[in-house]
Short mmCIF file of C-alpha atoms in Angstrom, two decimals:
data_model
loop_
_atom_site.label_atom_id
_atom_site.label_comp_id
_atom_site.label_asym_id
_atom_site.label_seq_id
_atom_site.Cartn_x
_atom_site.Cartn_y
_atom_site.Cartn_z
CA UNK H 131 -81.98 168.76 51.73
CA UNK H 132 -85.52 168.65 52.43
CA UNK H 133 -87.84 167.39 49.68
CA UNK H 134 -89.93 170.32 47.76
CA UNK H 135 -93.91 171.11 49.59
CA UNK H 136 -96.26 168.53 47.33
CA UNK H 137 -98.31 168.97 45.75
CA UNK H 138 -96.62 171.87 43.61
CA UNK H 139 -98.71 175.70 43.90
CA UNK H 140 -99.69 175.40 40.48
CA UNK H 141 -101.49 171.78 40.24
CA UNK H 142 -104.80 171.53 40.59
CA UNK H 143 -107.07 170.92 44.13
CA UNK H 144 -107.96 167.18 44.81
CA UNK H 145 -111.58 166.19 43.75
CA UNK H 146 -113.86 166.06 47.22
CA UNK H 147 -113.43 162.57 48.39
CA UNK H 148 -116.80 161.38 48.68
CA UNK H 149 -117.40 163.02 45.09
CA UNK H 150 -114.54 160.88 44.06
CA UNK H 151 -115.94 157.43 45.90
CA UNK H 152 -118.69 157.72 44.40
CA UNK H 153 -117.53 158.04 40.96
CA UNK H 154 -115.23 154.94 41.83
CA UNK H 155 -118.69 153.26 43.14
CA UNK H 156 -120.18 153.55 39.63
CA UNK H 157 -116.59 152.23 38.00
CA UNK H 158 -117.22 149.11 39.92
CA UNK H 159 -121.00 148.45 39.71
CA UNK H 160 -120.19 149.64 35.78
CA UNK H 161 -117.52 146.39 36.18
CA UNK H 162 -120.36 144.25 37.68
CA UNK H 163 -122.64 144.41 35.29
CA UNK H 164 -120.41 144.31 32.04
CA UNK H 165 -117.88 142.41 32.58
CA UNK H 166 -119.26 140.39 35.49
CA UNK H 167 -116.61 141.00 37.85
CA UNK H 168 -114.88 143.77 40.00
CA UNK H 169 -111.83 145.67 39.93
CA UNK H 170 -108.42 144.77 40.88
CA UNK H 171 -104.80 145.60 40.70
CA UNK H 172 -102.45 143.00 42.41
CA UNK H 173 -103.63 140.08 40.10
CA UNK H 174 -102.11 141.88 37.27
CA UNK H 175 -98.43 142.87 38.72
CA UNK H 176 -98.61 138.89 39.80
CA UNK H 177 -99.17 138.50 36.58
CA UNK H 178 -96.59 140.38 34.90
CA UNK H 179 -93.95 139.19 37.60
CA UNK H 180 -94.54 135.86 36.25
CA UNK H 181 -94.19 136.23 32.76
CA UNK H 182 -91.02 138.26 33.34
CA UNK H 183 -90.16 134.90 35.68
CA UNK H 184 -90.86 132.82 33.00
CA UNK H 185 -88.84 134.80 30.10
CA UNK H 186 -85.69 133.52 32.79
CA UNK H 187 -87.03 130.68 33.94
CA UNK H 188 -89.33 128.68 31.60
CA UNK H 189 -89.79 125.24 32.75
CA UNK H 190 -89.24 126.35 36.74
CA UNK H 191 -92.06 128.63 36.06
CA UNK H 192 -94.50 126.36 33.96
CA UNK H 193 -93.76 123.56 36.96
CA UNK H 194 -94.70 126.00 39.95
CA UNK H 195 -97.76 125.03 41.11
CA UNK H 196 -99.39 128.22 42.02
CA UNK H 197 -98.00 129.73 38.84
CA UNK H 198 -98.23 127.06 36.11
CA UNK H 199 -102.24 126.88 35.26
CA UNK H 200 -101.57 130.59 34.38
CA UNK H 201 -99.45 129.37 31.39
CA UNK H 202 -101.72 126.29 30.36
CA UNK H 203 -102.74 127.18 26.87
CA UNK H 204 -102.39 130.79 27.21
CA UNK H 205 -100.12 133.83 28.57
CA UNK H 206 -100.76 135.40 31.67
CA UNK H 207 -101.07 138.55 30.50
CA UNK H 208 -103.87 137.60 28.40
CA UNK H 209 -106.24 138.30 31.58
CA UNK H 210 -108.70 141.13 32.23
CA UNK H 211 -106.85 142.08 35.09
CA UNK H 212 -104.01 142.74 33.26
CA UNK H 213 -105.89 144.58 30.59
CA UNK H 214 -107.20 146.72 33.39
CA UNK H 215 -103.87 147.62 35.40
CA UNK H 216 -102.70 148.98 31.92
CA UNK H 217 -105.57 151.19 31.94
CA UNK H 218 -105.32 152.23 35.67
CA UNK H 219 -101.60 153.50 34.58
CA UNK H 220 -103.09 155.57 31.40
CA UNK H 221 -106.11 157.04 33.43
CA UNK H 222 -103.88 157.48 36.31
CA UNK H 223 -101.12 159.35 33.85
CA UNK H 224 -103.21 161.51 32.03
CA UNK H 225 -105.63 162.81 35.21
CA UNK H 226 -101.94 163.55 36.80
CA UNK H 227 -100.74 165.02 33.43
CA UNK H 228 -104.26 166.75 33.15
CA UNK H 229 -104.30 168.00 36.81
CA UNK H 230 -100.45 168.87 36.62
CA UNK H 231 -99.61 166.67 39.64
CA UNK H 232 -97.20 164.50 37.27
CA UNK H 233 -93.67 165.22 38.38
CA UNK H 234 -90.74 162.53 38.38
CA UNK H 235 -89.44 162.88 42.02
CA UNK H 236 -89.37 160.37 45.64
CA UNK H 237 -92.35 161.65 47.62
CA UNK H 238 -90.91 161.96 51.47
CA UNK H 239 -90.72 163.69 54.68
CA UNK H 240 -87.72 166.33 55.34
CA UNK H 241 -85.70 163.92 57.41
CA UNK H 242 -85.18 160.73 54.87
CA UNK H 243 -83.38 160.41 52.27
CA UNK H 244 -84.86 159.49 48.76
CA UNK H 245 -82.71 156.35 49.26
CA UNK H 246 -84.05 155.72 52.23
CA UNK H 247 -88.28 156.46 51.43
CA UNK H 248 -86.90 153.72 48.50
CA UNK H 249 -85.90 150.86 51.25
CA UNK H 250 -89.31 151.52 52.83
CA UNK H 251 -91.08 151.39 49.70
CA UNK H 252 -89.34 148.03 48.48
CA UNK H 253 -90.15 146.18 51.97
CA UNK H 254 -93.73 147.43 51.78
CA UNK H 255 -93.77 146.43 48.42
CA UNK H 256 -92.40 142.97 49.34
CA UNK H 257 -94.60 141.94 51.58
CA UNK H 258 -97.85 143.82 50.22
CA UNK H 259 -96.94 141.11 46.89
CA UNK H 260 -96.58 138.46 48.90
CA UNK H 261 -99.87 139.27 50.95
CA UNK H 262 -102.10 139.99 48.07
CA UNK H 263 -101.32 136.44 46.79
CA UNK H 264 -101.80 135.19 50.20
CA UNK H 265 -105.32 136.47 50.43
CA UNK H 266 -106.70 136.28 46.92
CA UNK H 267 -106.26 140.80 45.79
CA UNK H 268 -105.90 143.48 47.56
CA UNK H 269 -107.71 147.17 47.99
CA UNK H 270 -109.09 146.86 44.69
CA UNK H 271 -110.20 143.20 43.91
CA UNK H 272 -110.90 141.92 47.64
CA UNK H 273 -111.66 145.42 49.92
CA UNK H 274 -113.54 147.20 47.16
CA UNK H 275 -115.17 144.68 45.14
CA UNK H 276 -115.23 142.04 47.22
CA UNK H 277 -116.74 144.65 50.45
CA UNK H 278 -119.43 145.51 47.58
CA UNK H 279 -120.55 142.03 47.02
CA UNK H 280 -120.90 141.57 50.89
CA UNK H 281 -118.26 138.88 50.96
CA UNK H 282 -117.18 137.51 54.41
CA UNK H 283 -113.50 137.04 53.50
CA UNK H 284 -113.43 140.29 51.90
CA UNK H 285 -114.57 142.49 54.93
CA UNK H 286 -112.51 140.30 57.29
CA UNK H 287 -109.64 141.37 54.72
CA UNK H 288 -110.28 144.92 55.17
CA UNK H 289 -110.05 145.17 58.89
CA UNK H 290 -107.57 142.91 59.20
CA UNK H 291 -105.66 145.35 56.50
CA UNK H 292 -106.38 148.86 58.57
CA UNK H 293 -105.30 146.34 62.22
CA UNK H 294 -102.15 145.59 60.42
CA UNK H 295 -101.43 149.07 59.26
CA UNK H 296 -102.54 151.38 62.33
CA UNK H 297 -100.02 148.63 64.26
CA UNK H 298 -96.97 149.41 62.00
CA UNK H 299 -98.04 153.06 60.92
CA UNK H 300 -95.97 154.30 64.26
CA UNK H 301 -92.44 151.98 63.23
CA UNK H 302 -92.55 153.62 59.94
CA UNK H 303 -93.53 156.53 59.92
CA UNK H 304 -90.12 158.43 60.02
CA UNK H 305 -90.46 158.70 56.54
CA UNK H 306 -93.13 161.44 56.61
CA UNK H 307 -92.20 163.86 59.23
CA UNK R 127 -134.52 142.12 29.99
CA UNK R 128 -131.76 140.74 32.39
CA UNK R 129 -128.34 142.11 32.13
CA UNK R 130 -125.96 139.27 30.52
CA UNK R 131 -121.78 139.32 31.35
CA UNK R 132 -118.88 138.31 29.79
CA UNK R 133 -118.42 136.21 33.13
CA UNK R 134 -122.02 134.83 33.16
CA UNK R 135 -121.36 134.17 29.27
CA UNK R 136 -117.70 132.61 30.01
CA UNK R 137 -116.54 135.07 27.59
CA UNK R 138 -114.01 136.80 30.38
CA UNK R 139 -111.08 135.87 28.29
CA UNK R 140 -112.69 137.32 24.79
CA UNK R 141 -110.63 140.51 23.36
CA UNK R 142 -114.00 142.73 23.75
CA UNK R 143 -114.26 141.55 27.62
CA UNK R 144 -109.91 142.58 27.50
CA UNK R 145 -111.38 146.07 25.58
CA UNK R 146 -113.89 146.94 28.43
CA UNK R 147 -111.41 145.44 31.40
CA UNK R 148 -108.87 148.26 30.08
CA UNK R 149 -111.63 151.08 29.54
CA UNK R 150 -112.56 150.35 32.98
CA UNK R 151 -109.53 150.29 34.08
CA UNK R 152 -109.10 154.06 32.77
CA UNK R 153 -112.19 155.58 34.43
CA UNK R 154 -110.52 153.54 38.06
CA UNK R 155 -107.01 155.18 37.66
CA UNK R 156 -108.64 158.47 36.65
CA UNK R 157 -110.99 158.51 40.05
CA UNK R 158 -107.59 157.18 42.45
CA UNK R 159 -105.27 160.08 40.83
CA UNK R 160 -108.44 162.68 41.55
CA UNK R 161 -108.99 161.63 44.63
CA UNK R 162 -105.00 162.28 45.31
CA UNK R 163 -104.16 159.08 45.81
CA UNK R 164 -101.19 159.17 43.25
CA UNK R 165 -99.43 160.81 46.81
CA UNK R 166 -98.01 158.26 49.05
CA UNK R 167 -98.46 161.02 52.24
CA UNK R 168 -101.91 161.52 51.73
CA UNK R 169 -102.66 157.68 51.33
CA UNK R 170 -100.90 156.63 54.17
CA UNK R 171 -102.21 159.88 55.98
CA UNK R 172 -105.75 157.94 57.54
CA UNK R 173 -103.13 155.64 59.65
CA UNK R 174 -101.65 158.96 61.66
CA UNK R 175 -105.74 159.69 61.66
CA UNK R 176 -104.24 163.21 59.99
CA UNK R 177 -106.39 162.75 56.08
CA UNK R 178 -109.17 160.12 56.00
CA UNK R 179 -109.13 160.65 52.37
CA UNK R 180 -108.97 156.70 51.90
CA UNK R 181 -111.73 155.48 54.43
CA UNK R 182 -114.25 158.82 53.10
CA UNK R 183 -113.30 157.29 49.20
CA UNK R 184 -113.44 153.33 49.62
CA UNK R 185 -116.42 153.39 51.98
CA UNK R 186 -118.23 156.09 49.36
CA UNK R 187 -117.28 153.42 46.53
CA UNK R 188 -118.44 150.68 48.58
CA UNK R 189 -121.79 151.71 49.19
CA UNK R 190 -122.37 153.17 46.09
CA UNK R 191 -121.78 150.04 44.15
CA UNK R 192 -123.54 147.27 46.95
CA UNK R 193 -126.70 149.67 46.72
CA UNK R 194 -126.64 150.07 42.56
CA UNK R 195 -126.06 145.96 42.84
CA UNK R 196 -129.08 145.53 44.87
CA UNK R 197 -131.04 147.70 42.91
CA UNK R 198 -130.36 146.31 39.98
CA UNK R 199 -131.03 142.90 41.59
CA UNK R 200 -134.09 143.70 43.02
CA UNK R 201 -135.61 145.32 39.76
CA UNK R 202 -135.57 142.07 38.04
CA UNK R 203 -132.82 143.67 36.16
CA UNK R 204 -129.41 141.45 37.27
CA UNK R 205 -129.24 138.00 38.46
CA UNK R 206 -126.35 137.49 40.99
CA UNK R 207 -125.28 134.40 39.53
CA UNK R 208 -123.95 137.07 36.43
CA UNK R 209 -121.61 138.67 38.59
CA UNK R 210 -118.32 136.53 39.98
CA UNK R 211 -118.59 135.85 43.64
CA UNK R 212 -115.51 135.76 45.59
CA UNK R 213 -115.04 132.79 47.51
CA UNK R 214 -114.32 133.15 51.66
CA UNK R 215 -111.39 131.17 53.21
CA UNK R 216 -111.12 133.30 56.07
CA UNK R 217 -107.61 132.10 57.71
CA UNK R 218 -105.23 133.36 54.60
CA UNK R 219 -107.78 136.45 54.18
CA UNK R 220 -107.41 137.26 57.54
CA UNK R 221 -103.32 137.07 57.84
CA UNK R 222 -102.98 138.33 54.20
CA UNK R 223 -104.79 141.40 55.50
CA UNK R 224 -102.80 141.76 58.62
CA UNK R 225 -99.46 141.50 56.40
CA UNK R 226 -101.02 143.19 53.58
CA UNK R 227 -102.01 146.26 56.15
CA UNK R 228 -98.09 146.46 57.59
CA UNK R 229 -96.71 146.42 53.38
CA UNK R 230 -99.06 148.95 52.69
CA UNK R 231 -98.24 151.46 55.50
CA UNK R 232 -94.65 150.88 55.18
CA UNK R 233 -94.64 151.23 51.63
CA UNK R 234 -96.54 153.89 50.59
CA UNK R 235 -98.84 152.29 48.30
CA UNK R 236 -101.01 149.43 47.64
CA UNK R 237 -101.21 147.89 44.28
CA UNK R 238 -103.82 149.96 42.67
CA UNK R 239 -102.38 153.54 44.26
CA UNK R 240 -99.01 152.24 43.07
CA UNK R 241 -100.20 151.94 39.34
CA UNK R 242 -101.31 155.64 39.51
CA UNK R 243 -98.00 156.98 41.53
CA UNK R 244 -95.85 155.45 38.79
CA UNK R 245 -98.12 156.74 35.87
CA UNK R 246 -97.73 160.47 38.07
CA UNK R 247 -93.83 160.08 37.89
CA UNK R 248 -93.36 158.45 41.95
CA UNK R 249 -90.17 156.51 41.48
CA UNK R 250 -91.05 154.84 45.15
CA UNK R 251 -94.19 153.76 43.61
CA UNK R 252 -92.06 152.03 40.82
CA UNK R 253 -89.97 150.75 43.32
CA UNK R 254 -93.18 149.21 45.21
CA UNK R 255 -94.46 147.90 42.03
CA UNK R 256 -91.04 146.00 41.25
CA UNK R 257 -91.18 144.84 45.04
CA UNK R 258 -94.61 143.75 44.70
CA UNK R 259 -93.51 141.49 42.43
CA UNK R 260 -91.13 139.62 43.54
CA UNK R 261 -93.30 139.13 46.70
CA UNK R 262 -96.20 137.67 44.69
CA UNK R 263 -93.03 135.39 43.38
CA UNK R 264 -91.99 134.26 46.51
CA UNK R 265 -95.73 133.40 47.41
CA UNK R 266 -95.55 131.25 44.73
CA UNK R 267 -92.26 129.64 45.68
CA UNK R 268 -93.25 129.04 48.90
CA UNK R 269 -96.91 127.49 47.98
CA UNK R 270 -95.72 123.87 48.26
CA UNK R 271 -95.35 124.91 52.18
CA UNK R 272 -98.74 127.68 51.94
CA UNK R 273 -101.15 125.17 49.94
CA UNK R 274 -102.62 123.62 52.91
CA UNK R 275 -102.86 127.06 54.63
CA UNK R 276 -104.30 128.92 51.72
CA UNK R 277 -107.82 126.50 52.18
CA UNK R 278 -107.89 126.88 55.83
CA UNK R 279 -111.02 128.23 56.64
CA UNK R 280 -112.34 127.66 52.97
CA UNK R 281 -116.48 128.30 53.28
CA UNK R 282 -117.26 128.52 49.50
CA UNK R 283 -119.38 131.53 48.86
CA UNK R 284 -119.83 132.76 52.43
CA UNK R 285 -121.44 136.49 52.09
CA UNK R 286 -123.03 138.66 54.92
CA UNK R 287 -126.56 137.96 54.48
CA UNK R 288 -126.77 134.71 54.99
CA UNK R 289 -123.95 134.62 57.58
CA UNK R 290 -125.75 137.22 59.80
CA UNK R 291 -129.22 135.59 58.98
CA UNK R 292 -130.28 138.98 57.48
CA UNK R 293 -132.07 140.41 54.24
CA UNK R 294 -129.19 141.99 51.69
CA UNK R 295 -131.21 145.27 51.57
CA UNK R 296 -130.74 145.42 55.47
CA UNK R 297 -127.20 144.43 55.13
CA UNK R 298 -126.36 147.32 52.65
CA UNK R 299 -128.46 149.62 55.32
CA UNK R 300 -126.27 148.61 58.32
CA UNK R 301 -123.15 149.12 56.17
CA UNK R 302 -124.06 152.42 54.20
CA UNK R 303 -125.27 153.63 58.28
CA UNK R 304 -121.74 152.82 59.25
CA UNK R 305 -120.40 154.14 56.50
CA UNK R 306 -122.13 157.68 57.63
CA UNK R 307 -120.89 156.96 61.07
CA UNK R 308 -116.91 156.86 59.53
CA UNK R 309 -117.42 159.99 57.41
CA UNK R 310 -118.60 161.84 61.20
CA UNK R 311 -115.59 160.76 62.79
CA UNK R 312 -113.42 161.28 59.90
CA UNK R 313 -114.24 165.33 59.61
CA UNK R 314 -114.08 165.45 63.09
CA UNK R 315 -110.27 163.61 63.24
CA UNK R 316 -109.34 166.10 60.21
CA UNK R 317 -110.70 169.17 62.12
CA UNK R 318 -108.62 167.91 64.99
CA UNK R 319 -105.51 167.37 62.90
CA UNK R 320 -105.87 170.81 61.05
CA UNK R 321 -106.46 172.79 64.62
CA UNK R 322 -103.14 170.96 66.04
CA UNK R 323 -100.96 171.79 62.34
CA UNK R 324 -102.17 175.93 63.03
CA UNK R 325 -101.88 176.05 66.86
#
């Protein structure tokens, strides 16, 4: 059963690309100046991750050294990055909702299976967590922001990110086609 | 008048700073789900070179912002030492990336995109989400073995200007003319994909 043409006749086109950059530009130079840091979005699932962690496991959590100092005298999720990943998900929402692109389905190609688009997703995801610790963000907090501020790490991040992906883009890429 | 933070004020934690993160946070997801990036196929689509989508958006964001910085900067209006710097420790950044790159293609998403694609109803995005993690909690089980790797190649605030020996408006000129160099090839690879999809 193939999955259904995406997106759906009646939703509405895509905003031009550089149109939307540019609007994302002023997001993060609005971010700059206010709060006095970028974006980001990995920081924040870490984050939740390790409050649900430490709901389970309390003490194993307080006691892990890359996780404890987020528990010192606070929570976690009392972080701006948190704060902002919340509102990522309402924007996000509502322009879908808005632009009637918001439709509970498994986006894939015709010859996977919605289980199978799932396994890929859940490795990606696996490793894209683990990486994103690894190397301080991700897209958001280390390519975007961090490529903004001229940061060496940031920009050896980003290619490093498009090397990695145009290497494994042919192994996975049953998924779309 | 100079422009004053939450960061520069160490007020990052306050509930106002939490207030603007989140309103912020709505005008980023709004931008990702117009720019269609609440669709897995059209993310991933710049690694099959078939929609550049990503590299036209983040390199449009990019310059936008490092020009309004130095603006700002240069009209006596922002002092860097407002803004958080990220620090460089190149040898995690650069293997992060590399692992980051191959989690990202296979997945679908990356963190931010992933936020949106769940918000748009994508259960693969949820399931990337979930993933994601439990991969940032096996980083941190593993960081008694990782702690001596994640400072390898620490250099403190290492940014382009000084690194290349060049001015920051120069900088921002070299990467906003490469930036126009990626948006070239990028119509050109999307005429070239849309010629092949009709012939």
């Amino acid at each position: 059963m193939n999955a259904p043409p995406l997106p759906a006749p009646r939703s509405a086109p895509y905003l031009n690309p550089y149109v939307a950059g540019i609007g994302l530009g002023l997001t993060l130079l609005t971010a700059f100046v206010t709060l006095g840091a970028g974006l980001g979005a990995s920081g924040a699932i870490a984050r939740g991750a390790a409050a649900a962690a430490h709901a389970v496991a309390p003490a194993a959590v307080e006691g892990n050294g890359y996780l404890g100092p987020w528990f010192q005298g606070t929570s976690p999720l009392a972080h701006y990055l948190v704060w902002m990943a919340v509102g990522v998900f309402a924007g996000g929402g509502l322009s879908a909702l808005l632009a009637r692109r918001a439709r509970v389905h498994v986006e894939r190609g015709p010859r996977v299976s919605a289980r199978g688009r799932l396994v890929y997703a859940v490795v990606g995801g696996l490793l894209a967590g683990f990486a994103s610790r690894m190397a301080g963000g991700c897209t958001s907090g280390q390519a975007l922001t961090g490529g903004a501020l001229l940061s060496d790490g940031s920009w050896a991040f980003t290619m490093a990110t498009f090397a990695g992906g145009f290497a494994a883009a042919p192994l996975v890429r049953r998924q779309w086609r | 008048m100079i422009l004053s933070t939450f960061f520069g004020a160490d007020l990052l934690g306050s509930a106002s700073a939490l207030v603007v993160a989140g309103l912020l946070g709505v005008a980023f997801g709004v931008f990702l789900e117009q720019a269609g990036f609440g669709s897995s196929r059209r993310l991933t689509g710049i690694f099959y070179l078939q929609d550049m989508a990503v590299l036209k958006v983040m390199m449009s964001a990019i310059v936008t912002a490092a020009v309004g910085l130095r603006v700002l900067v240069a009209a006596g209006l922002l002092d860097l030492s407002q803004v958080h710097q990220l620090e460089t420790v190149l040898a995690p950044q650069v293997v992060g990336g590399l692992l980051f790159g191959v989690g990202f293609v296979t997945g679908g998403w990356c963190p931010g995109t992933a936020l949106v694609g769940a918000a748009s109803g994508r259960a693969d995005a949820l399931a990337f989400l979930a993933a994601a993690g439990l991969g940032s909690l096996g980083f941190a089980a593993a960081w008694p073995a990782l702690s001596s790797f994640a400072r390898e190649g620490a250099c403190g605030v290492c940014a382009l200007p000084e690194t290349l020996g060049m001015p920051a408006g120069l900088v921002v000129a070299a990467v906003a003319a490469m930036a126009l160099g990626a948006f070239v090839l990028s119509e050109r690879l999307e005429a070239r994909a849309r010629a092949r999809a009709s012939s």
